[in-house]
mmCIF file of C-alpha atoms in Angstrom:
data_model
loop_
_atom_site.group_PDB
_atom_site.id
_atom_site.type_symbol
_atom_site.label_atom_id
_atom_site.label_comp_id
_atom_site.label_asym_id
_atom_site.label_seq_id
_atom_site.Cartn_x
_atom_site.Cartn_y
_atom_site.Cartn_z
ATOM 1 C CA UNK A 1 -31.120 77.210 -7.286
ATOM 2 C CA UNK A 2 -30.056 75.143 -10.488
ATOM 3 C CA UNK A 3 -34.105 75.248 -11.658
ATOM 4 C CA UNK A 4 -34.176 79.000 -11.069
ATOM 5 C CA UNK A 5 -30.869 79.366 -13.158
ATOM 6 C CA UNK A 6 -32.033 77.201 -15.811
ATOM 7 C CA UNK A 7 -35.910 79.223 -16.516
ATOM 8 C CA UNK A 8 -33.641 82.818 -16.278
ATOM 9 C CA UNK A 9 -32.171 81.222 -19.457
ATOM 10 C CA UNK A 10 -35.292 79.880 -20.557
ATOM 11 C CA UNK A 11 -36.782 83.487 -20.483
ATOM 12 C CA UNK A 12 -33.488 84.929 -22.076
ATOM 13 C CA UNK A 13 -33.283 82.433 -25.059
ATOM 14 C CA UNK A 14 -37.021 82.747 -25.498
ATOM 15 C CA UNK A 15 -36.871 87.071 -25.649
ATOM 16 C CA UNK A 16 -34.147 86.577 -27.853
ATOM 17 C CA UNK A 17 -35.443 84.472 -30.042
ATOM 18 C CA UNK A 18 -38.636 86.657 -30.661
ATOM 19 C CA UNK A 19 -37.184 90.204 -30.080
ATOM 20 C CA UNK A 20 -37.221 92.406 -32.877
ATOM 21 C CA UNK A 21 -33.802 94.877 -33.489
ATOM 22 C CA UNK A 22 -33.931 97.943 -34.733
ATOM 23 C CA UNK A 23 -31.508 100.123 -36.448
ATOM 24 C CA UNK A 24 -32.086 104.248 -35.530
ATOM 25 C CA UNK A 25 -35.563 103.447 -34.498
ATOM 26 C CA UNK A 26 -36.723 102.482 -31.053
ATOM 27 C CA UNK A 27 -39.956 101.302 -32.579
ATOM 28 C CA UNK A 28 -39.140 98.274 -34.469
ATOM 29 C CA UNK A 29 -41.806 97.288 -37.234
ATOM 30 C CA UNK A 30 -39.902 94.002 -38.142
ATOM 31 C CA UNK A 31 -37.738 91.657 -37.038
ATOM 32 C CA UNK A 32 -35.154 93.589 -38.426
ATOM 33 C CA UNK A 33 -35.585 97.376 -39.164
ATOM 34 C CA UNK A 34 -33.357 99.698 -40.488
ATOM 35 C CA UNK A 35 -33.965 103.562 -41.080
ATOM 36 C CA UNK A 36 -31.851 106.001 -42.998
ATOM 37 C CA UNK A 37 -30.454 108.603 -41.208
ATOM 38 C CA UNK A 38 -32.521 110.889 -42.889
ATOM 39 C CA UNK A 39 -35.329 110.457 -45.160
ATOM 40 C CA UNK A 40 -34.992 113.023 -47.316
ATOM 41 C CA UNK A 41 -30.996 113.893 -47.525
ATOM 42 C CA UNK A 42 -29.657 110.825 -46.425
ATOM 43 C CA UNK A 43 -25.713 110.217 -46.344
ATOM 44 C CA UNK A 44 -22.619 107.613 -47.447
ATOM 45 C CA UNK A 45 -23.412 105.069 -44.660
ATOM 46 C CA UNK A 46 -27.484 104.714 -44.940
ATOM 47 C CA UNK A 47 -28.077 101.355 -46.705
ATOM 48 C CA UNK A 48 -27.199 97.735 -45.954
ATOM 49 C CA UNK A 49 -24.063 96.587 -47.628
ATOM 50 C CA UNK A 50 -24.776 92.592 -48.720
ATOM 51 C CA UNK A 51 -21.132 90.371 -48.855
ATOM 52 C CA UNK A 52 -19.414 90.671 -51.824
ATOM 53 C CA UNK A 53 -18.285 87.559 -52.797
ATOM 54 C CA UNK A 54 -16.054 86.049 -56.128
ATOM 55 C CA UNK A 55 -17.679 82.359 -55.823
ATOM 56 C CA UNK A 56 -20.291 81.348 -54.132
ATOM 57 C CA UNK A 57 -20.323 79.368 -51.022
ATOM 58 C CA UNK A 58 -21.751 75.612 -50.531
ATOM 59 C CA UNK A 59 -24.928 76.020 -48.771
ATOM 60 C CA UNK A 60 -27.435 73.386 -47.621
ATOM 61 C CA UNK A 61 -30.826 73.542 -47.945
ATOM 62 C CA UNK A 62 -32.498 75.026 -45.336
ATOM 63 C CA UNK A 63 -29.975 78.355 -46.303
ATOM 64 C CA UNK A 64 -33.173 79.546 -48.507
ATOM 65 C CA UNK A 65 -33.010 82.795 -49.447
ATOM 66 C CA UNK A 66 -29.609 83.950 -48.272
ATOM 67 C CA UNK A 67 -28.378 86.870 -50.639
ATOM 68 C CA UNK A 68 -25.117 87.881 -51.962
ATOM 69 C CA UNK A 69 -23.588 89.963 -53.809
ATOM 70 C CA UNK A 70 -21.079 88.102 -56.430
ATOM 71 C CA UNK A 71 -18.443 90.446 -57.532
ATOM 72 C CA UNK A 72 -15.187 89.253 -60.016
ATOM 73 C CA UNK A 73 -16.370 85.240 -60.728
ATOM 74 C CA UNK A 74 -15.056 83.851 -63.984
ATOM 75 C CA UNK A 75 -18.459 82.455 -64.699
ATOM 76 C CA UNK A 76 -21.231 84.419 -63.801
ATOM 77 C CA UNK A 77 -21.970 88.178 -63.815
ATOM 78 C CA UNK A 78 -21.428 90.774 -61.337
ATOM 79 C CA UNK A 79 -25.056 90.966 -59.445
ATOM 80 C CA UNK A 80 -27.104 90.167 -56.316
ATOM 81 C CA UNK A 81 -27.863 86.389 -56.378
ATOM 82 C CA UNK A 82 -29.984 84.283 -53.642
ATOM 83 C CA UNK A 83 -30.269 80.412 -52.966
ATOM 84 C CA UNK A 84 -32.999 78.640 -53.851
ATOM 85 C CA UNK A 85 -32.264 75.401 -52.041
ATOM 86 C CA UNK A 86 -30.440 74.097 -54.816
ATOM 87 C CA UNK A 87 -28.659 76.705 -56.277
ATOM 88 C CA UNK A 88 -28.167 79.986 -56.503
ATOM 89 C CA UNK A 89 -30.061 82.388 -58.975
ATOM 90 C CA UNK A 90 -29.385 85.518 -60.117
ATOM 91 C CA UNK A 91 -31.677 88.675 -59.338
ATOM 92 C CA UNK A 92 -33.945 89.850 -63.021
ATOM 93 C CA UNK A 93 -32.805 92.746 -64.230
ATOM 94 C CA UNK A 94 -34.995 95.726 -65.115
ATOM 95 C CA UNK A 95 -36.484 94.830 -68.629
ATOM 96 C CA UNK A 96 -36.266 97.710 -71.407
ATOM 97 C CA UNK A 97 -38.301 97.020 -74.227
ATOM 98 C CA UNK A 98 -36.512 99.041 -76.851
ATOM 99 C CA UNK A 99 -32.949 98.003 -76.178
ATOM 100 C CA UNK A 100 -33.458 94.198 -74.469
ATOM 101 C CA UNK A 101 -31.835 91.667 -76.963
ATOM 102 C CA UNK A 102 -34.648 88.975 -76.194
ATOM 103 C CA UNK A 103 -37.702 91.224 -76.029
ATOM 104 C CA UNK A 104 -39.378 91.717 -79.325
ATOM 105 C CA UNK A 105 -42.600 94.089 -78.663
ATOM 106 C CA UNK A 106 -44.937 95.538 -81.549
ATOM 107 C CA UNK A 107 -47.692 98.445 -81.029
ATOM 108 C CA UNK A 108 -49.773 99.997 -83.123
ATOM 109 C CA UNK A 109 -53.773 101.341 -82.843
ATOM 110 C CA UNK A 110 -57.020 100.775 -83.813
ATOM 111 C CA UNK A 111 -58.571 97.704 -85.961
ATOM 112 C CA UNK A 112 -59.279 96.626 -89.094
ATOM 113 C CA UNK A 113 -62.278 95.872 -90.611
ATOM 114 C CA UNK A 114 -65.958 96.597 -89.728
ATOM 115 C CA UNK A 115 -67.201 93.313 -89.200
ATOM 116 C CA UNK A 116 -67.826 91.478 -86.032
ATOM 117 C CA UNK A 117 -64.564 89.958 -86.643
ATOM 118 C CA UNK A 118 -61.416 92.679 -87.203
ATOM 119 C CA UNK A 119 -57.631 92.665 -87.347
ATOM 120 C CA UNK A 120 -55.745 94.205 -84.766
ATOM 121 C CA UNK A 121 -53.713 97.048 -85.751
ATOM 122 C CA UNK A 122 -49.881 96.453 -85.514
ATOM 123 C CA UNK A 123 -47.831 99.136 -87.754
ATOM 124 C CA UNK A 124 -44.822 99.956 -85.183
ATOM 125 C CA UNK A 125 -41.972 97.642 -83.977
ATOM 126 C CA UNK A 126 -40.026 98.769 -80.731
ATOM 127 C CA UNK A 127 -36.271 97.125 -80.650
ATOM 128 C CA UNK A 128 -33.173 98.025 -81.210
ATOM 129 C CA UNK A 129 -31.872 95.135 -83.075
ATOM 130 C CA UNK A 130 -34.550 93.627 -85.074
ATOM 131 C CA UNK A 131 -33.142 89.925 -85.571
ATOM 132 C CA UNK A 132 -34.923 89.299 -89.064
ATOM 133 C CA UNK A 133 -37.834 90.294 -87.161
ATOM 134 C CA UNK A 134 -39.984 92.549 -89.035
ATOM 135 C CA UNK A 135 -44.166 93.730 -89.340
ATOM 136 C CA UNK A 136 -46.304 94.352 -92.543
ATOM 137 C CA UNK A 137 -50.299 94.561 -92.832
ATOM 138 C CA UNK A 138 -50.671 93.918 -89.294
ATOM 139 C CA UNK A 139 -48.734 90.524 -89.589
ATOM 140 C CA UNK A 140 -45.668 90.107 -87.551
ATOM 141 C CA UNK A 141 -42.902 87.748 -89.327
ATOM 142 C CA UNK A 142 -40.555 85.497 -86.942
ATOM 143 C CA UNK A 143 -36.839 86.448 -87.215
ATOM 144 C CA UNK A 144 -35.552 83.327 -85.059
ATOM 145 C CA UNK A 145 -36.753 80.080 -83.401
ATOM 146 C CA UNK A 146 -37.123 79.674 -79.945
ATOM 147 C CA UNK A 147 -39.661 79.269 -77.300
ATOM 148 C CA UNK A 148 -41.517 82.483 -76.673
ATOM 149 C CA UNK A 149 -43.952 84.418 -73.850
ATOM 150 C CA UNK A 150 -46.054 85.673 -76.092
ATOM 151 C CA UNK A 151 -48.465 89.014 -74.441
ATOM 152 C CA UNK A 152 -51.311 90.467 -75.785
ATOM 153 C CA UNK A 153 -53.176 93.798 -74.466
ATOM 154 C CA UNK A 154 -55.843 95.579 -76.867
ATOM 155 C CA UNK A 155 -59.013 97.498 -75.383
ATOM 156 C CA UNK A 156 -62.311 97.857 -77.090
ATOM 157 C CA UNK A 157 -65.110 100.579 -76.362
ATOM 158 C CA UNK A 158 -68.608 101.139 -77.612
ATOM 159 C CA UNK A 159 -68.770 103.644 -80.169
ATOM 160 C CA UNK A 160 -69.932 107.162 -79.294
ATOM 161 C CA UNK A 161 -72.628 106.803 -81.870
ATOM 162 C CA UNK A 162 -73.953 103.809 -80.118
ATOM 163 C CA UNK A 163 -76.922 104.181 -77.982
ATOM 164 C CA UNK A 164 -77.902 100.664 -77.028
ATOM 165 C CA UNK A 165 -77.805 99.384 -73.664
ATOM 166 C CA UNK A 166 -77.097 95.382 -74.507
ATOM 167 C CA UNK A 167 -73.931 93.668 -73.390
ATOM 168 C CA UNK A 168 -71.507 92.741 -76.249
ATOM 169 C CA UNK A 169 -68.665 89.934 -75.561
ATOM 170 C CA UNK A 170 -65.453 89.729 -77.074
ATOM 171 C CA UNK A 171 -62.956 87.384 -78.383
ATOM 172 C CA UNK A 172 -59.408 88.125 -78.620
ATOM 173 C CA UNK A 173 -57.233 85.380 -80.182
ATOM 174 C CA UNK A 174 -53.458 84.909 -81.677
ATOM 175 C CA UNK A 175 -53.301 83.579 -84.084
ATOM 176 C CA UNK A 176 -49.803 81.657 -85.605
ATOM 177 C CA UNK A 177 -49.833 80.989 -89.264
ATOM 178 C CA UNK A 178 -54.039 82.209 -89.307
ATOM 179 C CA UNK A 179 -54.273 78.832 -87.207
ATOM 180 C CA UNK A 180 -55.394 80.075 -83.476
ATOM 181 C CA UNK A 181 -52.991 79.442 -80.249
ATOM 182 C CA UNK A 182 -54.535 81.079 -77.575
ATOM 183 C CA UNK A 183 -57.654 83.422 -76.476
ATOM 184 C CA UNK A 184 -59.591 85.152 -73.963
ATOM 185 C CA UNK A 185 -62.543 86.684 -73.638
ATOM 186 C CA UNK A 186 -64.021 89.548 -72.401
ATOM 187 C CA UNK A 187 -67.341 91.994 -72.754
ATOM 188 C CA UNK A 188 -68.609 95.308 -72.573
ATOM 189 C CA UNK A 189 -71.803 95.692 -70.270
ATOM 190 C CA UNK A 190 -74.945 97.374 -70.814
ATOM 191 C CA UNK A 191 -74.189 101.030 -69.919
ATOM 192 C CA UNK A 192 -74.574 103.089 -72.780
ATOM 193 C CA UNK A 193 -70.762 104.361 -72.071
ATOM 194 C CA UNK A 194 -68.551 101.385 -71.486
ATOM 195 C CA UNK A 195 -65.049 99.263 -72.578
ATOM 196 C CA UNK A 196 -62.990 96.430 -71.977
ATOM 197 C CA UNK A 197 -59.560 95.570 -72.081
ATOM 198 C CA UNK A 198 -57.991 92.100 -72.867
ATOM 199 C CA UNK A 199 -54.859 91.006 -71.743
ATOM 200 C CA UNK A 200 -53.699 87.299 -72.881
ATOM 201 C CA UNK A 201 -50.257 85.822 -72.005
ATOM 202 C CA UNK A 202 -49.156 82.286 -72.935
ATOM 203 C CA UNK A 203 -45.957 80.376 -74.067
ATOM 204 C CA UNK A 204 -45.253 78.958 -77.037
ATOM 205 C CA UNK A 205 -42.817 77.226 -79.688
ATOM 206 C CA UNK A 206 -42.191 79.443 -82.413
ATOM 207 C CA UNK A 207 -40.181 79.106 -85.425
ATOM 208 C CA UNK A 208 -37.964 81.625 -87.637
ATOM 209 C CA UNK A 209 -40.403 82.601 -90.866
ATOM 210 C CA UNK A 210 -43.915 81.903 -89.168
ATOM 211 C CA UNK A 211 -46.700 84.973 -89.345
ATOM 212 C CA UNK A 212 -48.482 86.270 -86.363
ATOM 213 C CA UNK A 213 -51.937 88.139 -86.239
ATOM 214 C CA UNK A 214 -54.321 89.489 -83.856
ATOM 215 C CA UNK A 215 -58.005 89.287 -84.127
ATOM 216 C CA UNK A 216 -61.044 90.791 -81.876
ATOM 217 C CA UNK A 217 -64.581 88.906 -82.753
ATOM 218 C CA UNK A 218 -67.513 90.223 -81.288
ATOM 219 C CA UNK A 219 -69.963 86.727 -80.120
ATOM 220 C CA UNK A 220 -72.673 88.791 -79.593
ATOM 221 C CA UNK A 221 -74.658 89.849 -82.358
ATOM 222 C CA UNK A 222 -76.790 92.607 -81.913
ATOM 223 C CA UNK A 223 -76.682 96.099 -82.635
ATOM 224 C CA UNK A 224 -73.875 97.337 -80.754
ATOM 225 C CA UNK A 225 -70.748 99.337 -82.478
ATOM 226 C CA UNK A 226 -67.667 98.743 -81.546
ATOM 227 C CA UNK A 227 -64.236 100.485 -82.175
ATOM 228 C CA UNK A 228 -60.381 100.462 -80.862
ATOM 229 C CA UNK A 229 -58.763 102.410 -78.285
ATOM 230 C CA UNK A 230 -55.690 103.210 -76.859
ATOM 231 C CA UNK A 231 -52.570 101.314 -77.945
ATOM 232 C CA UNK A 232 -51.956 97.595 -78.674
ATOM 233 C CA UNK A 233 -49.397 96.093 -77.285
ATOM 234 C CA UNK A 234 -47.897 92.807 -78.540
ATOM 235 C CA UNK A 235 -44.689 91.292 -77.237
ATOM 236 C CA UNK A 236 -42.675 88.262 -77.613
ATOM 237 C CA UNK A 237 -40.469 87.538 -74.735
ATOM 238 C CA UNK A 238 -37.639 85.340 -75.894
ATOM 239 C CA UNK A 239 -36.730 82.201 -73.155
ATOM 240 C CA UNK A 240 -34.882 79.608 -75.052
ATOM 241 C CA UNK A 241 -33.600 77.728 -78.417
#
């Protein structure tokens, strides 16, 4: 009688363990699954409310990934935070380019030049406050130090006058002071309609007075023209001093 007793608990630990709860649904997809009460008009009590909390608990390490919401600390902001293992960290925040104080992002279209090697077009700068930042000739000026994400997107096409079917590969480099950081590289195939787009991200130490530039090089010479399209997109993602 004591063996039967002890695999009915068995069986009932073990279901519970692997059951799967659901919240107005008798389907479960997950171990935890919640719907609205309705999609589409949904009312004051649909949601999950996470604990509000003014400090944050201590936690040990296998607590990764509990959430919070801290609400009225003397430290830290109001926002949803989660443990890493060693301490908590705050949720990113939705990034605006034109008003974020530590995003610095320049656009502009087109290149310059007509050789294989040409300057990419940067004429517009999209920020708020400008922190001595500022963008002349294509060359972007450094208003203050720091250690940056720098990201680069430009595009290249084959020109509508072109009717050669050879590949053509690219080279798209930044370029610090005219003395090159970082590059990648892509290439247009041999269809007689065709383009490429580059995207390049990297970090790097810059400081307050230093020049930027952008240059495409074509590394295969034949025959092919080239132009811009779309817009470039340059942007320097402040991290620290």
């Amino acid at each position: 009688m004591k063996f039967n007793c002890l695999i009915i608990i068995f069986l009932s630990t073990y279901k519970v363990v692997f059951s799967q709860v659901g919240i107005n649904t008798n389907q479960p997809k997950a171990t935890l699954h919640v719907e609205p009460s309705s999609v589409a008009t949904p009312n004051g009590t649909d949601g999950i409310l996470i604990p509000k909390i003014a400090n944050f608990p201590v936690l040990i390490t296998n607590r990764i990934g509990k959430i919070v919401f801290l609400q009225g600390n003397s430290t830290n902001p109001d926002g949803f935070y989660y443990w890493n293992g060693s301490r908590w960290l705050g949720f990113p925040t939705i990034v605006n380019k034109d008003t974020d104080e530590t995003i610095y992002s320049f656009q502009g279209q087109g290149y310059a030049g007509s050789d294989l090697k040409r300057v990419i077009n940067f004429t517009k700068f999209i920020k708020a406050n400008k922190d001595n930042f500022s963008v002349s000739n294509n060359e972007i000026t450094i208003g203050k130090s720091g250690l940056y994400l720098i990201s680069l997107t430009a595009n290249s096409k084959r020109s509508s006058a072109s009717t050669t079917g050879t590949q053509a590969n690219f080279n798209y480099a930044v370029l610090v002071n005219g003395n090159a950081t970082a590059s990648v590289s892509t290439s247009i195939s041999a269809e007689p309609t065709s383009s490429t787009s580059a995207t390049l991200d990297f970090l790097y130490k810059l400081e307050a007075g230093q020049k930027i530039t952008a240059v495409v090089e074509k590394t295969t010479d034949n025959i092919m023209p080239y132009e811009s399209f779309g817009i470039n997109s340059l942007t320097l993602y402040f991290i620290q001093n």
